[in-house]
Short mmCIF file of C-alpha atoms in Angstrom, two decimals:
data_model
loop_
_atom_site.label_atom_id
_atom_site.label_comp_id
_atom_site.label_asym_id
_atom_site.label_seq_id
_atom_site.Cartn_x
_atom_site.Cartn_y
_atom_site.Cartn_z
CA VAL A 1 -13.50 -30.47 1.53
CA THR A 2 -15.95 -27.13 1.46
CA THR A 3 -18.05 -25.80 -1.11
CA VAL A 4 -17.87 -22.86 -2.65
CA ARG A 5 -21.24 -22.02 -4.14
CA GLU A 6 -22.14 -19.27 -2.65
CA VAL A 7 -20.31 -15.87 -3.86
CA HIS A 8 -21.33 -12.38 -3.85
CA ILE A 9 -19.17 -10.38 -6.69
CA ARG A 10 -18.63 -6.80 -6.55
CA ALA A 11 -17.04 -4.51 -8.73
CA TYR A 12 -14.00 -3.17 -7.37
CA GLY A 13 -12.60 -0.38 -9.31
CA PRO A 14 -11.87 -0.34 -13.17
CA GLY A 15 -9.71 -3.59 -13.20
CA ALA A 16 -10.63 -6.13 -10.78
CA VAL A 17 -13.79 -7.77 -8.95
CA LEU A 18 -14.21 -8.37 -5.03
CA VAL A 19 -15.62 -11.91 -4.82
CA GLU A 20 -17.12 -12.50 -1.03
CA THR A 21 -17.68 -16.16 0.24
CA THR A 22 -19.52 -16.98 3.30
CA HIS A 23 -16.81 -18.60 4.77
CA GLY A 24 -12.92 -17.65 5.08
CA ASP A 25 -11.70 -21.20 3.96
CA ARG A 26 -14.14 -21.18 0.82
CA ALA A 27 -12.30 -17.84 -0.55
CA ARG A 28 -9.05 -19.98 -0.31
CA SER A 29 -10.69 -23.16 -1.80
CA LEU A 30 -12.48 -20.53 -4.89
CA ALA A 31 -8.76 -19.28 -5.18
CA ASP A 32 -7.31 -22.24 -5.76
CA VAL A 33 -10.67 -23.05 -8.49
CA LEU A 34 -9.82 -19.74 -9.99
CA ARG A 35 -5.90 -20.59 -10.17
CA ALA A 36 -6.56 -24.07 -11.75
CA GLN A 37 -9.09 -22.72 -14.31
CA SER A 38 -6.82 -19.77 -15.20
CA ILE A 39 -9.70 -17.36 -14.42
CA GLY A 40 -8.82 -14.06 -13.85
CA ALA A 41 -4.75 -12.75 -13.66
CA SER A 42 -4.34 -12.27 -10.13
CA HIS A 43 -5.92 -13.50 -7.30
CA ARG A 44 -5.26 -12.09 -3.95
CA LEU A 45 -7.05 -13.17 -0.02
CA GLY A 46 -8.90 -11.25 2.13
CA TRP A 47 -10.31 -12.59 5.30
CA SER A 48 -13.24 -14.03 3.78
CA SER A 49 -12.95 -12.64 0.38
CA VAL A 50 -10.63 -12.67 -2.82
CA LEU A 51 -9.42 -10.23 -5.24
CA VAL A 52 -9.63 -11.01 -8.63
CA SER A 53 -8.22 -8.73 -11.29
CA VAL A 54 -9.36 -8.81 -15.29
CA ARG A 55 -7.14 -10.28 -18.12
CA ASP A 56 -5.90 -7.94 -20.78
CA GLY A 57 -9.31 -7.24 -23.06
CA GLU A 58 -11.49 -9.02 -20.58
CA SER A 59 -14.77 -7.10 -18.85
CA LEU A 60 -15.27 -7.27 -15.54
CA ALA A 61 -19.03 -8.42 -16.68
CA GLU A 62 -17.22 -11.72 -18.46
CA LEU A 63 -14.67 -11.95 -15.45
CA GLY A 64 -17.59 -11.90 -12.68
CA ASP A 65 -19.76 -14.82 -15.10
CA ALA A 66 -16.63 -16.90 -15.39
CA ILE A 67 -16.36 -16.89 -11.39
CA ARG A 68 -20.16 -17.65 -10.94
CA ARG A 69 -19.68 -20.58 -13.35
CA ALA A 70 -16.46 -21.73 -11.86
CA ALA A 71 -18.21 -21.47 -8.14
CA ALA A 72 -21.30 -23.39 -9.01
CA SER A 73 -19.70 -26.03 -10.67
CA SER A 74 -16.84 -26.90 -8.12
CA GLU A 75 -19.47 -28.65 -5.39
CA SER A 76 -16.69 -29.15 -3.18
CA VAL A 77 -13.13 -28.71 -3.35
CA ALA A 78 -10.05 -29.74 -1.28
CA ALA A 79 -8.29 -26.89 0.03
CA ALA A 80 -4.34 -27.62 0.02
CA ALA A 81 -2.68 -28.39 3.21
CA GLY A 82 -0.51 -25.87 4.33
CA ARG A 83 2.32 -26.73 7.10
CA THR A 84 1.94 -26.41 10.39
CA HIS A 85 4.07 -23.93 12.55
CA VAL A 86 4.65 -24.20 16.55
CA ILE A 87 4.93 -20.65 17.71
CA PRO A 88 6.63 -20.52 21.46
CA VAL A 89 5.19 -17.35 23.08
CA ARG A 90 6.14 -15.34 26.49
CA TYR A 91 2.66 -14.87 27.88
CA ASP A 92 3.65 -11.46 29.37
CA GLY A 93 1.19 -8.96 27.17
CA ALA A 94 -0.07 -5.62 28.49
CA ASP A 95 -3.45 -6.95 27.69
CA LEU A 96 -3.62 -10.22 28.74
CA HIS A 97 -4.91 -9.38 32.20
CA ASP A 98 -7.42 -6.94 30.01
CA VAL A 99 -8.61 -9.65 28.43
CA ALA A 100 -9.00 -12.29 31.03
CA LEU A 101 -11.05 -9.90 32.57
CA ALA A 102 -13.21 -9.36 29.43
CA SER A 103 -13.78 -12.87 29.14
CA GLY A 104 -14.77 -13.78 32.57
CA CYS A 105 -11.48 -16.06 33.73
CA THR A 106 -8.14 -15.68 34.91
CA ASP A 107 -4.97 -15.11 32.99
CA ASP A 108 -3.88 -18.64 32.92
CA GLU A 109 -6.93 -19.57 31.64
CA VAL A 110 -6.51 -16.79 29.00
CA VAL A 111 -3.13 -18.62 28.08
CA SER A 112 -4.69 -22.39 28.21
CA ILE A 113 -7.29 -21.37 25.84
CA HIS A 114 -5.26 -19.60 23.40
CA THR A 115 -2.71 -22.46 23.03
CA ALA A 116 -4.91 -25.26 22.76
CA ALA A 117 -6.38 -24.11 19.73
CA THR A 118 -4.85 -24.87 16.20
CA TYR A 119 -5.14 -21.30 13.95
CA THR A 120 -5.60 -21.45 10.48
CA VAL A 121 -3.98 -18.53 8.04
CA ARG A 122 -6.82 -17.13 6.28
CA CYS A 123 -4.73 -14.38 4.87
CA LEU A 124 -1.63 -11.71 5.18
CA GLY A 125 -1.99 -8.04 5.02
CA PHE A 126 -1.10 -4.91 6.84
CA THR A 127 2.36 -4.74 6.51
CA ARG A 128 5.45 -7.09 6.56
CA ALA A 129 2.77 -10.27 5.92
CA PHE A 130 1.03 -10.09 9.22
CA PRO A 131 -0.95 -13.13 9.46
CA TYR A 132 -4.59 -13.08 9.79
CA LEU A 133 -5.60 -16.26 11.85
CA SER A 134 -8.96 -17.70 12.39
CA GLY A 135 -9.49 -20.50 14.49
CA LEU A 136 -9.92 -18.35 18.31
CA ASP A 137 -11.63 -19.60 20.91
CA PRO A 138 -15.18 -17.99 21.28
CA ARG A 139 -14.61 -17.28 24.92
CA LEU A 140 -11.23 -15.44 23.86
CA HIS A 141 -13.71 -12.98 21.13
CA VAL A 142 -13.20 -8.97 22.56
CA GLU A 143 -13.79 -6.00 20.23
CA ARG A 144 -10.11 -4.82 19.33
CA ARG A 145 -8.85 -1.62 21.96
CA SER A 146 -11.30 1.61 21.27
CA THR A 147 -8.02 3.54 20.91
CA SER A 148 -4.95 1.72 18.65
CA ARG A 149 -1.46 2.08 19.96
CA ALA A 150 1.11 4.13 18.15
CA SER A 151 3.81 1.47 18.62
CA VAL A 152 3.35 -2.20 19.05
CA PRO A 153 6.27 -4.24 19.44
CA ALA A 154 7.44 -6.43 16.98
CA GLY A 155 6.56 -10.44 17.65
CA SER A 156 3.67 -9.23 19.40
CA VAL A 157 1.11 -12.39 20.04
CA ALA A 158 -2.40 -10.43 19.68
CA ILE A 159 -6.25 -11.00 19.51
CA ALA A 160 -8.80 -8.93 18.23
CA ALA A 161 -12.80 -9.91 17.60
CA ASP A 162 -12.91 -13.38 16.03
CA GLN A 163 -9.06 -12.94 14.90
CA ALA A 164 -5.55 -14.04 16.00
CA GLY A 165 -2.53 -12.60 14.58
CA ILE A 166 1.55 -11.94 15.20
CA TYR A 167 2.75 -8.58 14.67
CA PRO A 168 6.11 -8.87 12.39
CA ILE A 169 7.25 -5.83 13.24
CA GLN A 170 6.76 -2.69 15.14
CA SER A 171 4.10 -0.58 14.01
CA PRO A 172 0.57 1.06 15.29
CA GLY A 173 -2.23 -1.62 16.42
CA GLY A 174 -4.98 -1.70 17.98
CA TRP A 175 -5.31 -5.77 19.15
CA HIS A 176 -5.21 -7.11 22.15
CA LEU A 177 -1.32 -8.36 23.17
CA LEU A 178 -1.00 -11.63 25.11
CA GLY A 179 2.52 -11.83 24.79
CA SER A 180 5.73 -11.96 22.37
CA THR A 181 7.48 -14.33 20.28
CA THR A 182 11.22 -14.28 18.93
CA THR A 183 10.11 -16.62 15.82
CA THR A 184 10.85 -14.28 13.08
CA VAL A 185 7.93 -14.30 10.89
CA PHE A 186 9.35 -12.08 8.01
CA ASP A 187 12.47 -12.07 6.90
CA GLU A 188 13.29 -9.78 3.61
CA SER A 189 16.12 -11.92 2.21
CA ARG A 190 13.54 -14.87 2.24
CA ASN A 191 10.61 -15.10 -1.26
CA PRO A 192 8.22 -15.48 0.00
CA PRO A 193 9.82 -13.06 2.91
CA GLY A 194 6.81 -14.05 4.94
CA LEU A 195 6.87 -17.46 7.50
CA PHE A 196 3.13 -17.89 7.30
CA ARG A 197 1.08 -18.60 3.88
CA PRO A 198 -2.71 -18.86 3.65
CA GLY A 199 -3.89 -22.13 4.82
CA ASP A 200 -0.92 -22.73 7.14
CA LEU A 201 -2.17 -24.26 10.87
CA VAL A 202 -0.43 -22.16 13.79
CA ARG A 203 -0.04 -23.52 17.31
CA PHE A 204 1.36 -21.43 20.58
CA GLU A 205 2.61 -22.94 23.48
CA VAL A 206 3.98 -21.50 26.40
CA LEU A 207 7.63 -20.82 26.18
CA VAL B 1 31.74 4.51 -5.04
CA THR B 2 32.94 6.64 -8.34
CA LEU B 3 29.66 7.76 -9.90
CA GLY B 4 27.09 9.35 -7.81
CA LEU B 5 25.65 12.27 -5.72
CA ARG B 6 26.74 13.30 -2.16
CA VAL B 7 23.62 14.48 -0.31
CA GLU B 8 24.27 17.64 1.89
CA ARG B 9 20.66 18.25 2.57
CA ALA B 10 17.98 15.52 2.30
CA GLY B 11 15.18 18.02 3.32
CA VAL B 12 11.76 16.48 4.61
CA LEU B 13 11.93 13.20 2.99
CA SER B 14 13.94 12.28 0.22
CA LEU B 15 13.58 8.75 -0.86
CA LEU B 16 14.91 6.19 -3.87
CA GLN B 17 11.30 4.87 -5.67
CA ASP B 18 11.15 2.64 -8.84
CA LEU B 19 8.34 0.85 -10.10
CA GLY B 20 8.01 -0.44 -6.31
CA ARG B 21 7.08 -4.22 -5.68
CA PRO B 22 3.81 -5.14 -7.89
CA HIS B 23 3.84 -8.49 -6.45
CA GLY B 24 4.56 -7.71 -3.14
CA PRO B 25 0.93 -7.34 -2.18
CA ASP B 26 0.36 -11.25 -3.37
CA VAL B 27 3.35 -11.84 0.25
CA GLY B 28 1.70 -9.33 2.27
CA VAL B 29 4.14 -6.29 1.29
CA SER B 30 2.82 -2.97 -0.04
CA VAL B 31 3.22 -1.84 -3.61
CA SER B 32 5.14 1.42 -3.15
CA GLY B 33 7.21 2.78 -6.12
CA ALA B 34 6.91 6.03 -7.21
CA PHE B 35 3.72 7.82 -6.25
CA ASP B 36 3.52 10.49 -9.04
CA LEU B 37 4.89 7.32 -11.47
CA ARG B 38 4.36 9.31 -14.82
CA SER B 39 6.60 12.09 -13.68
CA ALA B 40 9.28 9.32 -12.47
CA GLN B 41 8.94 7.61 -15.90
CA ALA B 42 9.38 10.77 -17.58
CA ALA B 43 12.87 11.52 -16.01
CA ASN B 44 14.11 7.79 -16.74
CA ARG B 45 13.15 8.68 -20.52
CA LEU B 46 14.50 12.02 -20.25
CA VAL B 47 18.29 10.30 -19.18
CA GLY B 48 18.08 7.16 -21.50
CA ASN B 49 17.04 4.70 -18.49
CA GLY B 50 14.61 1.70 -18.46
CA SER B 51 11.49 2.28 -16.83
CA ASP B 52 12.88 0.25 -13.92
CA ALA B 53 15.46 2.50 -12.41
CA ALA B 54 15.22 4.36 -9.49
CA CYS B 55 14.73 7.75 -9.09
CA ILE B 56 14.86 10.18 -5.87
CA GLU B 57 11.40 11.30 -5.13
CA VAL B 58 12.17 14.41 -3.01
CA LEU B 59 8.89 15.71 -0.99
CA LEU B 60 8.69 19.55 -0.64
CA GLY B 61 12.29 20.53 -1.69
CA GLY B 62 15.40 21.01 0.46
CA PHE B 63 17.20 18.66 -1.26
CA ARG B 64 21.05 19.71 -2.09
CA ALA B 65 23.15 17.58 -3.50
CA VAL B 66 26.70 17.55 -4.79
CA ALA B 67 28.24 15.36 -8.02
CA ILE B 68 31.01 12.94 -7.11
CA SER B 69 31.21 12.74 -11.21
CA SER B 70 30.21 13.84 -14.17
CA LEU B 71 26.09 12.99 -14.45
CA HIS B 72 23.33 13.42 -16.74
CA LEU B 73 20.16 14.42 -14.65
CA ALA B 74 16.62 15.20 -15.55
CA VAL B 75 13.78 16.87 -12.68
CA THR B 76 10.38 16.31 -13.00
CA GLY B 77 7.05 16.45 -11.23
CA ALA B 78 6.35 19.02 -8.66
CA HIS B 79 7.15 22.47 -10.56
CA GLY B 80 10.04 25.15 -9.76
CA GLY B 81 12.96 25.29 -7.11
CA VAL B 82 15.65 23.36 -9.51
CA SER B 83 18.80 25.09 -9.55
CA VAL B 84 22.82 23.97 -10.40
CA ASN B 85 25.30 25.97 -8.88
CA GLY B 86 22.70 28.84 -7.87
CA ASP B 87 21.37 28.93 -11.29
CA PRO B 88 18.13 28.64 -12.09
CA ALA B 89 16.27 26.00 -14.69
CA HIS B 90 15.07 28.62 -17.07
CA ASP B 91 11.67 28.10 -17.86
CA TYR B 92 11.67 28.34 -22.22
CA SER B 93 7.84 28.57 -21.73
CA SER B 94 5.43 28.69 -19.13
CA SER B 95 2.89 26.58 -21.11
CA THR B 96 5.06 23.65 -21.92
CA GLY B 97 8.01 21.29 -20.45
CA ARG B 98 8.08 21.12 -16.83
CA ALA B 99 11.12 18.68 -17.00
CA VAL B 100 13.99 20.16 -16.33
CA VAL B 101 17.56 18.73 -17.48
CA ALA B 102 21.14 19.19 -15.77
CA HIS B 103 24.65 18.10 -16.57
CA LEU B 104 26.63 18.27 -13.36
CA GLN B 105 30.21 18.30 -13.28
CA PRO B 106 32.64 16.58 -10.22
CA GLY B 107 31.87 19.93 -7.34
CA ASP B 108 28.43 20.96 -8.95
CA LEU B 109 25.47 21.38 -6.37
CA LEU B 110 22.28 20.26 -7.43
CA ALA B 111 19.38 21.70 -5.47
CA VAL B 112 15.56 20.92 -5.72
CA ALA B 113 14.37 24.05 -3.58
CA ARG B 114 10.38 24.32 -2.42
CA PRO B 115 8.70 23.99 -5.27
CA ARG B 116 5.73 26.82 -6.16
CA GLU B 117 3.35 24.25 -7.41
CA GLY B 118 3.01 20.39 -6.91
CA LEU B 119 4.54 18.38 -3.98
CA ARG B 120 7.46 15.97 -5.04
CA ALA B 121 9.75 16.13 -7.65
CA TYR B 122 11.71 13.28 -9.15
CA ILE B 123 15.30 13.40 -9.89
CA ALA B 124 16.51 10.72 -12.52
CA VAL B 125 20.40 10.40 -13.32
CA ARG B 126 21.56 8.16 -16.34
CA GLY B 127 21.92 4.80 -15.18
CA GLY B 128 19.65 5.22 -12.15
CA PHE B 129 20.57 5.78 -9.05
CA ASP B 130 21.22 2.22 -7.26
CA ALA B 131 21.14 0.50 -3.80
CA LEU B 132 20.46 -3.16 -2.57
CA PRO B 133 17.09 -4.01 -4.39
CA VAL B 134 14.78 -5.81 -1.72
CA LEU B 135 12.30 -7.76 -2.85
CA GLY B 136 13.01 -6.90 -6.37
CA SER B 137 12.96 -3.14 -5.92
CA ARG B 138 15.15 0.20 -4.69
CA SER B 139 11.73 1.71 -3.37
CA HIS B 140 11.58 2.48 0.45
CA ASP B 141 8.28 1.29 1.65
CA THR B 142 7.79 3.67 4.64
CA LEU B 143 4.88 1.40 5.86
CA GLY B 144 6.86 -1.73 6.37
CA ARG B 145 10.04 0.21 6.40
CA LEU B 146 11.57 -2.12 3.84
CA GLY B 147 14.15 -1.06 0.79
CA PRO B 148 16.94 1.61 1.18
CA PRO B 149 16.30 3.78 3.97
CA PRO B 150 15.65 7.58 3.68
CA LEU B 151 18.30 9.71 2.19
CA ARG B 152 20.44 11.90 4.75
CA SER B 153 23.42 14.23 5.31
CA GLU B 154 26.21 12.82 4.15
CA HIS B 155 24.95 9.74 2.34
CA ILE B 156 25.94 8.98 -0.89
CA VAL B 157 24.03 7.63 -3.44
CA ALA B 158 25.77 5.88 -6.50
CA VAL B 159 24.62 5.42 -9.84
CA GLY B 160 24.14 1.94 -11.66
CA SER B 161 23.53 0.76 -15.31
CA ALA B 162 20.02 1.16 -15.91
CA PHE B 163 20.81 2.51 -19.40
CA GLU B 164 21.37 -1.04 -20.50
CA ARG B 165 17.59 -1.38 -20.18
CA ALA B 166 16.44 1.68 -22.25
CA PRO B 167 14.12 1.05 -25.15
CA ALA B 168 16.11 1.46 -28.66
CA ILE B 169 13.84 4.04 -29.66
CA ALA B 170 10.56 5.50 -27.71
CA THR B 171 8.39 8.69 -27.74
CA GLN B 172 8.86 10.92 -24.64
CA PRO B 173 5.49 11.87 -23.26
CA SER B 174 4.08 14.95 -23.81
CA MET B 175 4.56 16.69 -19.71
CA GLU B 176 1.58 19.00 -20.35
CA PRO B 177 0.80 20.70 -16.52
CA VAL B 178 -2.12 18.53 -15.03
CA ARG B 179 -5.87 20.47 -14.79
CA ARG B 180 -5.79 21.03 -11.42
CA ASP B 181 -9.29 21.80 -11.51
CA GLU B 182 -10.45 18.48 -12.99
CA PRO B 183 -12.46 16.47 -11.17
CA LEU B 184 -10.66 12.96 -10.28
CA THR B 185 -12.66 10.15 -11.72
CA LEU B 186 -14.15 7.74 -9.40
CA PHE B 187 -14.76 3.77 -9.95
CA VAL B 188 -17.38 1.82 -8.23
CA GLY B 189 -15.51 -0.20 -5.32
CA PRO B 190 -17.28 -2.91 -3.24
CA HIS B 191 -19.02 -0.98 -0.64
CA THR B 192 -20.39 2.00 -3.04
CA ASN B 193 -23.81 1.31 -2.68
CA GLN B 194 -24.01 1.94 1.00
CA LEU B 195 -23.35 5.67 0.24
CA ALA B 196 -26.56 7.13 1.11
CA ALA B 197 -26.42 9.45 -1.86
CA GLN B 198 -23.86 8.69 -4.31
CA GLY B 199 -24.46 11.88 -6.11
CA ASP B 200 -23.21 13.62 -3.04
CA PHE B 201 -20.06 12.07 -3.10
CA ALA B 202 -19.05 13.89 -6.54
CA ARG B 203 -21.08 17.19 -5.36
CA HIS B 204 -19.18 17.92 -2.43
CA VAL B 205 -15.85 19.94 -2.51
CA TRP B 206 -12.90 17.94 -0.39
CA THR B 207 -10.04 19.22 1.11
CA VAL B 208 -6.35 17.63 1.38
CA ASP B 209 -5.88 17.00 5.19
CA THR B 210 -1.95 17.65 7.11
CA ARG B 211 -2.62 13.78 7.42
CA ALA B 212 -1.03 12.91 3.76
CA ASN B 213 1.67 10.99 3.07
CA ARG B 214 2.98 7.82 1.24
CA VAL B 215 0.53 5.53 3.02
CA GLY B 216 -2.79 7.32 2.65
CA VAL B 217 -4.38 11.35 2.03
CA ARG B 218 -7.31 12.08 4.34
CA LEU B 219 -9.73 14.29 3.30
CA ASN B 220 -11.92 16.81 5.02
CA PRO B 221 -15.50 17.34 3.65
CA SER B 222 -16.71 20.87 2.89
CA ALA B 223 -18.05 23.15 5.49
CA ASP B 224 -21.51 22.95 4.71
CA ALA B 225 -20.84 18.86 4.55
CA PRO B 226 -21.19 17.30 7.60
CA PRO B 227 -18.98 14.11 7.94
CA VAL B 228 -21.15 11.12 7.10
CA GLY B 229 -18.82 7.72 7.90
CA LEU B 230 -19.63 4.10 7.27
CA PRO B 231 -19.25 1.58 9.75
CA GLY B 232 -16.06 0.10 10.28
CA ASN B 233 -14.59 -3.29 11.58
CA LEU B 234 -15.40 -5.64 8.30
CA ALA B 235 -13.67 -8.22 7.85
CA SER B 236 -10.01 -6.93 6.10
CA ILE B 237 -10.51 -7.47 2.16
CA PRO B 238 -7.80 -6.59 0.03
CA VAL B 239 -6.43 -3.15 -0.65
CA PHE B 240 -4.58 -1.47 -3.15
CA PRO B 241 -3.03 2.26 -4.27
CA GLY B 242 -6.47 4.79 -5.51
CA CYS B 243 -8.85 2.72 -3.14
CA ILE B 244 -11.01 5.61 -0.75
CA GLN B 245 -11.78 3.73 2.19
CA LEU B 246 -14.70 6.01 4.50
CA PRO B 247 -14.14 5.18 7.93
CA PRO B 248 -16.69 5.61 10.68
CA ASP B 249 -15.35 9.73 11.04
CA GLY B 250 -16.35 10.54 7.75
CA HIS B 251 -13.10 11.42 6.61
CA PRO B 252 -12.48 9.48 3.33
CA ILE B 253 -8.70 8.45 2.82
CA ILE B 254 -7.39 7.59 -0.61
CA LEU B 255 -4.59 4.98 -0.07
CA GLY B 256 -1.61 5.81 -1.42
CA PRO B 257 1.73 3.35 -2.67
CA ASP B 258 2.73 2.45 0.94
CA ALA B 259 -1.00 1.64 1.93
CA GLY B 260 -0.87 -1.71 3.97
CA THR B 261 -2.31 -4.68 1.36
CA THR B 262 -5.41 -5.22 3.73
CA GLY B 263 -8.06 -3.33 5.60
CA GLY B 264 -11.74 -3.10 7.53
CA TYR B 265 -12.69 0.16 6.13
CA ALA B 266 -15.15 0.22 3.71
CA VAL B 267 -13.99 1.00 0.35
CA ILE B 268 -16.53 3.63 -1.44
CA GLY B 269 -14.61 4.01 -4.83
CA VAL B 270 -11.37 3.37 -6.65
CA LEU B 271 -8.93 6.00 -8.37
CA ALA B 272 -7.01 4.62 -11.51
CA ARG B 273 -3.26 5.53 -11.63
CA PRO B 274 -3.42 8.53 -13.64
CA ASP B 275 -5.60 10.20 -11.33
CA LEU B 276 -3.41 8.89 -8.18
CA ASP B 277 -0.16 10.23 -10.05
CA ARG B 278 -2.26 13.68 -9.56
CA LEU B 279 -3.14 13.08 -5.92
CA ALA B 280 0.85 12.79 -5.00
CA GLN B 281 1.25 16.41 -6.20
CA THR B 282 -1.90 18.01 -4.31
CA ARG B 283 -0.44 19.40 -1.50
CA PRO B 284 -2.73 19.76 2.22
CA GLY B 285 -4.96 22.26 2.13
CA GLU B 286 -5.72 22.04 -1.90
CA HIS B 287 -9.43 21.10 -2.91
CA LEU B 288 -10.10 17.77 -4.85
CA ARG B 289 -13.53 17.23 -6.79
CA PHE B 290 -14.23 14.16 -8.05
CA ARG B 291 -16.88 12.29 -10.60
CA TRP B 292 -18.17 8.80 -11.29
CA ALA B 293 -16.56 6.81 -14.14
CA ALA B 294 -19.31 6.30 -16.86
CA THR B 295 -21.07 2.64 -16.48
#
């Protein structure tokens, strides 16, 4: 149960607003509230924000007012519970040792810290439903690489700053690679194609 | 396949594109679809297709294909370079329509060569080009590598039955050439207020960088305006085609149809759809100006 009262509403192009919340899980609660009250035409989550588009004939100011009223009157909202996924990982990533050095611990300690946490899917994005996960232990908070790799293999399990994630396909990327999984996180023949949805819980285990 | 085209040369990049996946971003998938949607729609109208029919988006010409059946085609978008069996399309008037219509017989050669103006030509065929849809669309996503793959030589592009969804009656939108000297209209974005001087962004002339593709179009500031960036590494926010990101290096990036659905750079403005159509036809080295929308 989290409160969603505190929001910042910013114009975002001719037909939408960005609603920023003080905490990411509140963004998901707020999106649930707005959907339930039919405020806005569509709702899309960022790390700690919601993109809300206007309904036909509605102004950005009217939409902003409606969001403010909904946020103020929803004292507490239980975010919908998601599914739990356990992802087997081979911890042989190219940056495992660098992360250990930056964190002042051993490679094995990085693995045990990474597998001890339960992560929450904050939002999906980038390409092919990349899952942005919150819940990374602060001991492993390492800023993203100063230069991105041109190619990160599909299934790479990675971290950057306070985020964790899994690369759904081979793509460029600037996160630190801890290991890899063979779990299919995106299947274009499914709808939705991504394995994860916002609010789902994720744990990693050593393969 | 009994109806369609056999590709002889695919050129730089020729892709099937339709209306894209407008609900894709809800599940973490790019919108994709024709970059110059107005031209793609006009081409479909000319051949009597529904608006969801797939066209071939040809980047900078170099495309040649042979009809394997009788085909009714239209080519719109980038101007010039269209021929059938070597005969160029006759310009009735330089000031009016830039759309070309062609009626091919089996064995006829359609060529879309390097255009005189613009970047992307759209070929529509009566019935629409057919391929296996992915997540509800026949568009190729160059970032996520979803949808029908880029065309290659010897590839046979089949024709579907998209005319079944054409409106019984409709007006053909005018295809007046775009006013290239007109500024693009900027709408306020979530980080517009972080620009030191909002007026400056609109006062400068920007040049399209060679790093310009369907994911994004990078701009270079003019010589008299040193690049001024904004801090990156923001909490990722939802982004969409038309968003203008300003990374720390001061080179703005206008997001195209294949852009990822989230981004960590400041979004200092947003272009509306008609200006994206124009951006799709703007070549590297060409200049762009902006003006802020009236609020």
